[in-house]
């Protein structure tokens, strides 16, 4: 679909449902998008931690999996389950990766997985939502939430931009503060493939 | 400032001398401990940061001390010291003054050339910028070696220097060690010695 027709469709949609408002992509009706999706390896789990004086550490996780279930009449009870293997972290610096895997941060030899289970989904706009749930890492669980924005929607696939800020200190990973920020900024592209 | 030779060190020299001595001793221990591979990585990281903070303080004080010593301080040779002895002592003092600057400078270069670009955030208060040098793993390895060799050479020379000072004090009973202490302490030392038969 061309830019123009997306725009047109968006305009038509917003004209038909004024509450829907403006959006960058064609917003599917919830019933069209409803269903169970598996998160594909094409997704990108990126993060960044700022450091004093500018710059910081940027990285991504290569191994992860998950599912989400969009419920047509009941978006609030849609469910997202996600887990990643911290072992698969990469920052472009082997020494930094080794430090992140060590007991100082992820302690991957004792904690193989970091998981997120959603508890509530709140729609915040025509193509956006706020997902709250529980993040478990290094033996600590804490409520966290992410902002989700629809970026593309096809026949069998759907993609979102997911962003959120996590305080490392909640998971006893606050080594290196205040040189490195306590806040980890997640910027993820999550692509789902319909089951 | 007139450069007439005095028979004792000024207070600034004395304060800087002992502060820098304590810093160097602490930094040698810290530097050795933090680089052991058996140490917990989180502890190691934090010891590195303390090492860099105190190291930068040592650099600042050593630079002041070096300039002050070269531009201002002039002390007379202690009575009873031969020419060669005096020359050896002076050379040792110059080498130590230089090493006290060179060792932390090499440390600053490790932090500056490292591709990890870990900031030097002195005492979690002041960001000390990296020196403007190209970054590479090879340069980091090179400066790490230079820093270690200079640091442990400093340790060896400091031991010689301290042994010489103790020798002067306990065997020769001259004023060499005493004049690196403030006057009150020195006169107390002297009067105790004078009481002895
Ligand atoms: C008088 C000041 C200093 C002394 C006596 C000193 C001493 C030492 C010693 C003994 C080591 C261990 C060497 C080894 O066994 O491999 C060391 C390592 C180190 N020092 Fe210093 N240091 C000083 C200042 C600094 C400063 C100012 C910095 C940086 C701002 C610094 C950064 C480092 C680093 C990064 C290492 C670890 C190198 C590695 O990766 O092995 N040092 N230092």
Coordinates of C-alpha atoms and ligand atoms in Angstrom, one line a residue:
Chain A
X1 CA 0.0 0.0 0.0
X2 CA 1.4 3.4 -0.9
X3 CA 1.8 6.3 1.5
X4 CA -1.0 8.1 -0.1
X5 CA -3.6 5.3 0.2
X6 CA -2.6 4.8 3.8
X7 CA -3.1 8.4 4.4
X8 CA -6.4 8.3 2.6
X9 CA -7.6 5.2 4.5
X10 CA -6.6 6.9 7.7
X11 CA -8.5 10.0 6.8
X12 CA -11.5 7.9 5.8
X13 CA -11.3 6.0 9.0
X14 CA -11.1 9.1 11.1
X15 CA -14.0 10.6 9.2
X16 CA -16.1 7.6 9.8
X17 CA -15.1 7.3 13.5
X18 CA -14.3 10.8 14.7
X19 CA -13.0 9.4 18.0
X20 CA -10.3 7.5 16.1
X21 CA -8.4 10.7 15.3
X22 CA -5.1 10.9 13.3
X23 CA -2.7 8.1 13.0
X24 CA 0.4 7.2 10.9
X25 CA -0.9 3.8 9.8
X26 CA -4.1 2.5 8.8
X27 CA -5.8 1.5 12.0
X28 CA -7.5 -1.9 11.6
X29 CA -10.7 -2.4 13.4
X30 CA -10.0 -4.4 16.5
X31 CA -12.1 -7.3 15.3
X32 CA -9.8 -7.5 12.2
X33 CA -6.7 -7.5 14.3
X34 CA -8.0 -9.8 17.0
X35 CA -6.3 -13.0 17.5
X36 CA -3.2 -14.8 18.8
X37 CA 0.2 -13.8 17.5
X38 CA 3.7 -15.2 18.0
X39 CA 6.5 -12.7 18.3
X40 CA 8.9 -13.2 15.4
X41 CA 12.7 -13.2 15.4
X42 CA 12.5 -10.1 13.1
X43 CA 11.6 -8.1 16.1
X44 CA 14.2 -5.9 17.6
X45 CA 14.8 -5.5 21.3
X46 CA 17.0 -2.4 21.7
X47 CA 18.0 -0.6 24.8
X48 CA 20.1 2.4 25.8
X49 CA 21.6 3.6 29.1
X50 CA 22.9 7.1 29.3
X51 CA 26.2 8.0 30.9
X52 CA 27.4 11.2 32.5
X53 CA 29.0 13.7 30.1
X54 CA 27.0 12.4 27.1
X55 CA 26.9 9.1 25.2
X56 CA 26.2 5.8 26.8
X57 CA 25.7 2.1 26.2
X58 CA 23.4 0.9 23.4
X59 CA 22.6 -2.7 22.9
X60 CA 20.1 -5.3 21.9
X61 CA 19.0 -8.8 22.9
X62 CA 19.2 -11.4 20.1
X63 CA 17.2 -14.2 21.7
X64 CA 13.6 -13.8 22.8
X65 CA 10.2 -15.2 22.3
X66 CA 6.6 -14.4 23.2
X67 CA 3.0 -14.3 22.3
X68 CA 0.2 -11.8 22.5
X69 CA -3.5 -12.2 22.3
X70 CA -5.6 -9.2 21.1
X71 CA -9.1 -9.6 22.3
X72 CA -11.7 -8.0 20.0
X73 CA -14.4 -6.8 22.4
X74 CA -12.1 -6.6 25.4
X75 CA -8.8 -5.0 24.6
X76 CA -8.1 -4.4 28.3
X77 CA -7.8 -8.1 28.8
X78 CA -5.5 -8.7 25.9
X79 CA -2.5 -10.6 27.1
X80 CA 1.2 -10.2 26.3
X81 CA 3.8 -12.7 27.4
X82 CA 7.4 -12.1 26.6
X83 CA 10.7 -13.5 27.6
X84 CA 14.3 -12.9 26.6
X85 CA 17.6 -14.5 27.2
X86 CA 20.0 -12.0 28.7
X87 CA 22.9 -14.2 27.6
X88 CA 22.1 -12.9 24.1
X89 CA 22.9 -9.3 24.9
X90 CA 25.2 -7.5 22.5
X91 CA 26.6 -3.9 22.7
X92 CA 29.4 -4.1 20.1
X93 CA 31.9 -4.3 22.9
X94 CA 32.8 -7.9 24.1
X95 CA 34.0 -6.6 27.5
X96 CA 30.8 -4.8 28.1
X97 CA 28.8 -7.8 27.1
X98 CA 30.8 -10.0 29.4
X99 CA 30.2 -7.6 32.3
X100 CA 26.5 -7.4 31.6
X101 CA 26.3 -11.3 31.7
X102 CA 28.3 -11.4 34.9
X103 CA 26.9 -11.5 38.4
X104 CA 27.3 -7.7 38.5
X105 CA 24.3 -7.3 36.1
X106 CA 22.2 -10.1 34.6
X107 CA 24.0 -13.0 36.3
X108 CA 23.1 -15.2 33.4
X109 CA 24.5 -18.4 34.9
X110 CA 21.9 -18.2 37.6
X111 CA 19.1 -16.4 35.8
X112 CA 18.5 -17.6 32.3
X113 CA 15.5 -15.6 31.5
X114 CA 13.9 -12.2 31.9
X115 CA 10.1 -12.3 31.6
X116 CA 7.3 -9.9 31.2
X117 CA 3.6 -10.9 31.8
X118 CA 1.0 -8.2 31.1
X119 CA -1.9 -7.6 33.5
X120 CA -3.7 -4.7 31.9
X121 CA -3.9 -3.1 28.5
X122 CA -5.3 0.4 28.2
X123 CA -6.0 2.0 24.9
X124 CA -4.6 5.5 24.8
X125 CA -5.4 6.5 21.2
X126 CA -6.6 5.0 17.9
X127 CA -3.3 3.2 17.4
X128 CA -1.7 3.3 20.8
X129 CA -1.9 1.6 24.2
X130 CA -0.3 1.3 27.5
X131 CA 0.6 -2.2 28.7
X132 CA 1.2 -2.8 32.4
X133 CA 2.4 -6.0 33.8
X134 CA 5.1 -7.7 35.8
X135 CA 8.8 -7.8 34.8
X136 CA 10.9 -10.5 36.4
X137 CA 14.6 -10.4 36.3
X138 CA 17.4 -11.7 38.5
X139 CA 14.9 -13.0 41.0
X140 CA 13.1 -9.7 41.4
X141 CA 9.6 -9.0 40.1
X142 CA 8.3 -5.5 39.8
X143 CA 5.3 -3.8 38.0
X144 CA 6.4 -2.1 34.8
X145 CA 4.6 -0.6 31.9
X146 CA 5.3 0.1 28.2
X147 CA 3.9 2.4 25.6
X148 CA 2.8 0.6 22.5
X149 CA 2.2 2.1 19.1
X150 CA 0.9 0.3 16.0
X151 CA 3.4 0.7 13.2
X152 CA 2.1 -1.7 10.6
X153 CA -0.7 -4.2 10.0
X154 CA -1.0 -6.8 7.4
X155 CA -3.0 -9.9 6.7
X156 CA -1.2 -12.2 9.0
X157 CA 1.2 -9.9 10.8
X158 CA 1.2 -6.8 13.0
X159 CA 4.0 -4.7 14.3
X160 CA 4.3 -2.3 17.2
X161 CA 6.9 0.1 18.5
X162 CA 7.2 -0.6 22.2
X163 CA 9.0 1.8 24.5
X164 CA 9.5 2.1 28.2
X165 CA 11.9 3.0 31.0
X166 CA 13.0 0.6 33.6
X167 CA 14.9 1.4 36.8
X168 CA 17.8 -1.1 37.1
X169 CA 17.9 -0.7 40.9
X170 CA 14.6 -2.6 41.2
X171 CA 16.4 -5.7 39.9
X172 CA 19.6 -5.2 41.8
X173 CA 21.4 -4.3 38.7
X174 CA 22.3 -0.8 39.6
X175 CA 26.1 -1.3 39.4
X176 CA 27.9 1.7 37.9
X177 CA 25.3 4.3 38.9
X178 CA 25.6 7.3 38.9
X179 CA 28.2 7.1 36.1
X180 CA 25.6 5.2 34.1
X181 CA 22.0 6.1 34.5
X182 CA 19.7 4.0 36.6
X183 CA 17.2 4.2 33.8
X184 CA 17.3 1.7 30.9
X185 CA 15.4 3.0 28.0
X186 CA 13.8 0.3 25.9
X187 CA 13.0 0.9 22.3
X188 CA 11.6 -2.2 20.7
X189 CA 10.0 -3.2 17.4
X190 CA 7.7 -6.1 18.1
X191 CA 6.4 -8.0 15.1
X192 CA 3.7 -10.6 15.6
X193 CA 2.8 -13.4 13.2
X194 CA -0.7 -14.8 13.5
X195 CA -0.8 -18.4 14.7
Chain B
X1 CA 60.1 35.2 45.2
X2 CA 63.6 35.2 46.6
X3 CA 65.3 31.8 46.2
X4 CA 67.6 31.8 49.2
X5 CA 68.1 28.3 50.4
X6 CA 66.4 27.4 53.7
X7 CA 67.4 24.7 56.1
X8 CA 63.8 23.3 56.3
X9 CA 60.9 22.6 54.0
X10 CA 57.9 25.0 53.9
X11 CA 54.5 23.9 55.1
X12 CA 53.0 23.5 51.6
X13 CA 55.8 21.1 50.6
X14 CA 55.3 19.2 53.9
X15 CA 51.6 18.9 53.5
X16 CA 51.8 17.9 49.8
X17 CA 54.6 15.4 50.5
X18 CA 52.6 13.4 53.0
X19 CA 49.2 13.7 51.2
X20 CA 50.7 12.5 48.0
X21 CA 52.6 9.7 49.8
X22 CA 49.4 8.5 51.4
X23 CA 47.6 8.7 48.0
X24 CA 50.3 6.8 46.2
X25 CA 50.4 4.1 48.8
X26 CA 46.6 3.7 48.7
X27 CA 46.5 3.8 44.9
X28 CA 49.1 1.1 44.6
X29 CA 47.1 -1.2 46.9
X30 CA 43.8 -0.3 45.2
X31 CA 45.3 -0.7 41.7
X32 CA 46.7 -4.1 42.6
X33 CA 43.5 -5.4 44.2
X34 CA 41.1 -4.2 41.7
X35 CA 42.9 -5.8 38.8
X36 CA 42.9 -9.3 40.3
X37 CA 40.7 -11.5 38.1
X38 CA 39.2 -13.4 41.1
X39 CA 37.5 -10.2 42.4
X40 CA 33.7 -9.8 42.1
X41 CA 33.0 -7.8 38.9
X42 CA 30.7 -5.2 40.5
X43 CA 33.2 -4.6 43.3
X44 CA 36.0 -4.4 40.7
X45 CA 34.1 -1.7 38.8
X46 CA 33.5 0.4 41.8
X47 CA 37.2 0.1 43.0
X48 CA 38.3 1.2 39.5
X49 CA 36.2 4.3 39.9
X50 CA 37.6 5.1 43.3
X51 CA 41.1 4.5 41.9
X52 CA 40.4 6.9 39.1
X53 CA 39.0 9.5 41.5
X54 CA 41.9 9.4 44.0
X55 CA 44.3 9.1 41.0
X56 CA 43.1 12.3 39.5
X57 CA 43.4 14.0 42.9
X58 CA 47.0 12.6 43.2
X59 CA 47.8 14.0 39.7
X60 CA 46.5 17.5 40.7
X61 CA 48.5 17.6 43.9
X62 CA 51.6 16.1 42.3
X63 CA 51.5 18.7 39.5
X64 CA 51.3 21.5 42.1
X65 CA 54.0 19.9 44.1
X66 CA 56.3 19.5 41.0
X67 CA 55.9 23.2 40.0
X68 CA 56.2 24.4 43.6
X69 CA 59.3 22.3 44.1
X70 CA 61.0 23.4 40.9
X71 CA 60.0 27.1 41.0
X72 CA 60.0 27.9 44.7
X73 CA 61.6 25.5 47.1
X74 CA 65.3 25.6 47.7
X75 CA 66.7 23.8 50.8
X76 CA 70.3 23.5 51.9
X77 CA 72.0 20.1 51.8
X78 CA 71.9 18.6 55.3
X79 CA 75.2 19.0 57.1
X80 CA 77.4 16.0 57.0
X81 CA 76.3 14.8 53.6
X82 CA 78.9 14.2 50.9
X83 CA 78.6 15.6 47.4
X84 CA 77.7 12.3 45.8
X85 CA 75.2 11.5 48.4
X86 CA 73.6 14.8 48.0
X87 CA 73.5 14.3 44.2
X88 CA 71.9 10.9 44.6
X89 CA 69.3 12.2 47.0
X90 CA 68.4 15.1 44.6
X91 CA 68.1 12.8 41.6
X92 CA 65.9 10.5 43.5
X93 CA 63.7 13.4 44.6
X94 CA 63.4 14.7 41.0
X95 CA 62.6 11.2 39.6
X96 CA 59.9 10.7 42.3
X97 CA 58.4 14.2 41.6
X98 CA 58.2 13.3 37.9
X99 CA 56.8 9.8 38.5
X100 CA 54.1 11.2 40.8
X101 CA 52.9 13.1 37.8
X102 CA 53.7 10.5 35.1
X103 CA 52.0 7.5 36.8
X104 CA 48.5 9.2 37.1
X105 CA 49.0 10.8 33.6
X106 CA 49.5 7.3 32.2
X107 CA 46.3 6.2 34.1
X108 CA 44.4 9.1 32.6
X109 CA 45.6 7.9 29.2
X110 CA 44.3 4.4 29.8
X111 CA 40.8 5.8 30.5
X112 CA 41.1 8.2 27.5
X113 CA 42.2 5.7 24.8
X114 CA 39.9 2.9 26.0
X115 CA 37.2 2.2 23.4
X116 CA 34.9 1.5 26.4
X117 CA 34.8 5.3 27.0
X118 CA 34.0 4.8 30.6
X119 CA 33.7 8.4 32.0
X120 CA 36.0 9.5 34.8
X121 CA 33.5 10.9 37.3
X122 CA 35.8 12.1 40.1
X123 CA 34.1 11.4 43.4
X124 CA 30.8 11.2 41.6
X125 CA 31.0 14.9 41.3
X126 CA 33.1 16.2 38.4
X127 CA 33.3 14.7 35.0
X128 CA 37.0 14.7 34.0
X129 CA 37.1 14.8 30.2
X130 CA 39.2 12.2 28.3
X131 CA 42.4 13.5 26.8
X132 CA 41.9 14.0 23.1
X133 CA 43.6 10.8 21.8
X134 CA 42.5 8.2 19.3
X135 CA 40.8 5.2 20.9
X136 CA 41.8 1.5 20.4
X137 CA 42.2 -1.7 22.2
X138 CA 45.9 -1.7 21.3
X139 CA 46.5 1.8 22.7
X140 CA 44.7 0.8 25.9
X141 CA 46.9 -2.3 26.3
X142 CA 50.0 -0.2 25.8
X143 CA 49.1 2.5 28.3
X144 CA 48.0 -0.2 30.8
X145 CA 51.5 -1.7 30.6
X146 CA 53.2 1.7 30.9
X147 CA 51.0 2.6 33.9
X148 CA 51.7 -0.7 35.7
X149 CA 55.5 -0.5 35.0
X150 CA 55.7 3.1 36.1
X151 CA 53.5 2.4 39.2
X152 CA 55.5 -0.6 40.4
X153 CA 58.8 1.2 39.7
X154 CA 57.5 4.1 41.8
X155 CA 56.9 1.6 44.6
X156 CA 60.4 0.3 44.4
X157 CA 61.9 3.8 44.4
X158 CA 59.6 4.9 47.3
X159 CA 60.9 1.9 49.3
X160 CA 64.5 3.0 48.7
X161 CA 63.6 6.6 49.4
X162 CA 61.9 5.6 52.7
X163 CA 64.8 3.3 53.7
X164 CA 67.2 6.2 53.1
X165 CA 65.1 8.6 55.2
X166 CA 64.9 6.0 58.0
X167 CA 68.6 5.4 57.8
X168 CA 69.3 9.1 58.2
X169 CA 67.0 9.3 61.1
X170 CA 67.9 6.2 63.1
X171 CA 71.5 5.7 62.2
X172 CA 72.9 9.1 61.3
X173 CA 70.7 11.0 63.7
X174 CA 70.6 14.0 61.2
X175 CA 67.7 16.2 60.4
X176 CA 66.8 14.7 57.0
X177 CA 63.6 13.1 58.0
X178 CA 62.7 15.6 60.7
X179 CA 62.7 18.6 58.2
X180 CA 59.9 17.0 56.3
X181 CA 57.7 17.5 59.4
X182 CA 56.3 20.7 60.7
X183 CA 58.6 22.6 63.1
X184 CA 56.8 21.8 66.4
X185 CA 57.0 18.0 65.7
X186 CA 60.6 18.4 64.8
X187 CA 61.7 20.3 67.9
X188 CA 59.9 17.7 70.0
X189 CA 61.9 15.0 68.2
X190 CA 65.1 16.9 68.6
X191 CA 64.5 17.6 72.3
X192 CA 63.7 14.0 73.0
X193 CA 67.0 13.1 71.3
X194 CA 68.8 15.8 73.2
X195 CA 67.6 14.4 76.5
X196 CA 69.4 11.2 75.8
X197 CA 72.9 11.1 77.3
Ligands
LIG1 C1 49.7 8.2 41.7 C2 48.6 7.7 41.1 C3 48.4 6.3 40.7 C4 49.0 5.1 41.1 C5 50.1 5.0 42.1 C6 48.4 4.0 40.4 C7 48.7 2.7 40.6 C8 48.1 1.7 39.8 C9 48.4 0.3 40.0 C10 49.5 -0.3 40.9 C11 47.7 -0.4 39.1 C12 47.6 -1.9 38.9 C13 48.5 -2.3 37.8 C14 48.5 -3.8 37.5 O1 48.8 -4.6 38.5 O2 48.1 -4.2 36.4 C15 46.8 0.5 38.4 C16 45.9 0.2 37.4 C17 45.1 1.1 36.8 N1 45.1 2.5 37.0 FE1 46.2 3.5 38.3 N2 47.4 4.6 39.6 C18 47.4 5.9 39.7 C19 46.6 6.8 39.0 C20 45.6 6.5 38.1 C21 44.7 7.4 37.4 C22 44.7 9.0 37.6 C23 43.9 6.7 36.6 C24 42.8 7.2 35.7 C25 42.2 8.3 35.7 C26 44.3 5.3 36.8 C27 43.7 4.3 36.1 C28 44.1 3.0 36.2 C29 43.4 1.9 35.5 C30 42.3 2.1 34.5 C31 44.1 0.7 35.8 C32 43.7 -0.7 35.4 C33 44.5 -1.0 34.1 C34 44.0 -2.4 33.7 O3 43.0 -2.5 33.0 O4 44.6 -3.4 34.2 N3 45.3 5.2 37.7 N4 47.1 1.8 38.9

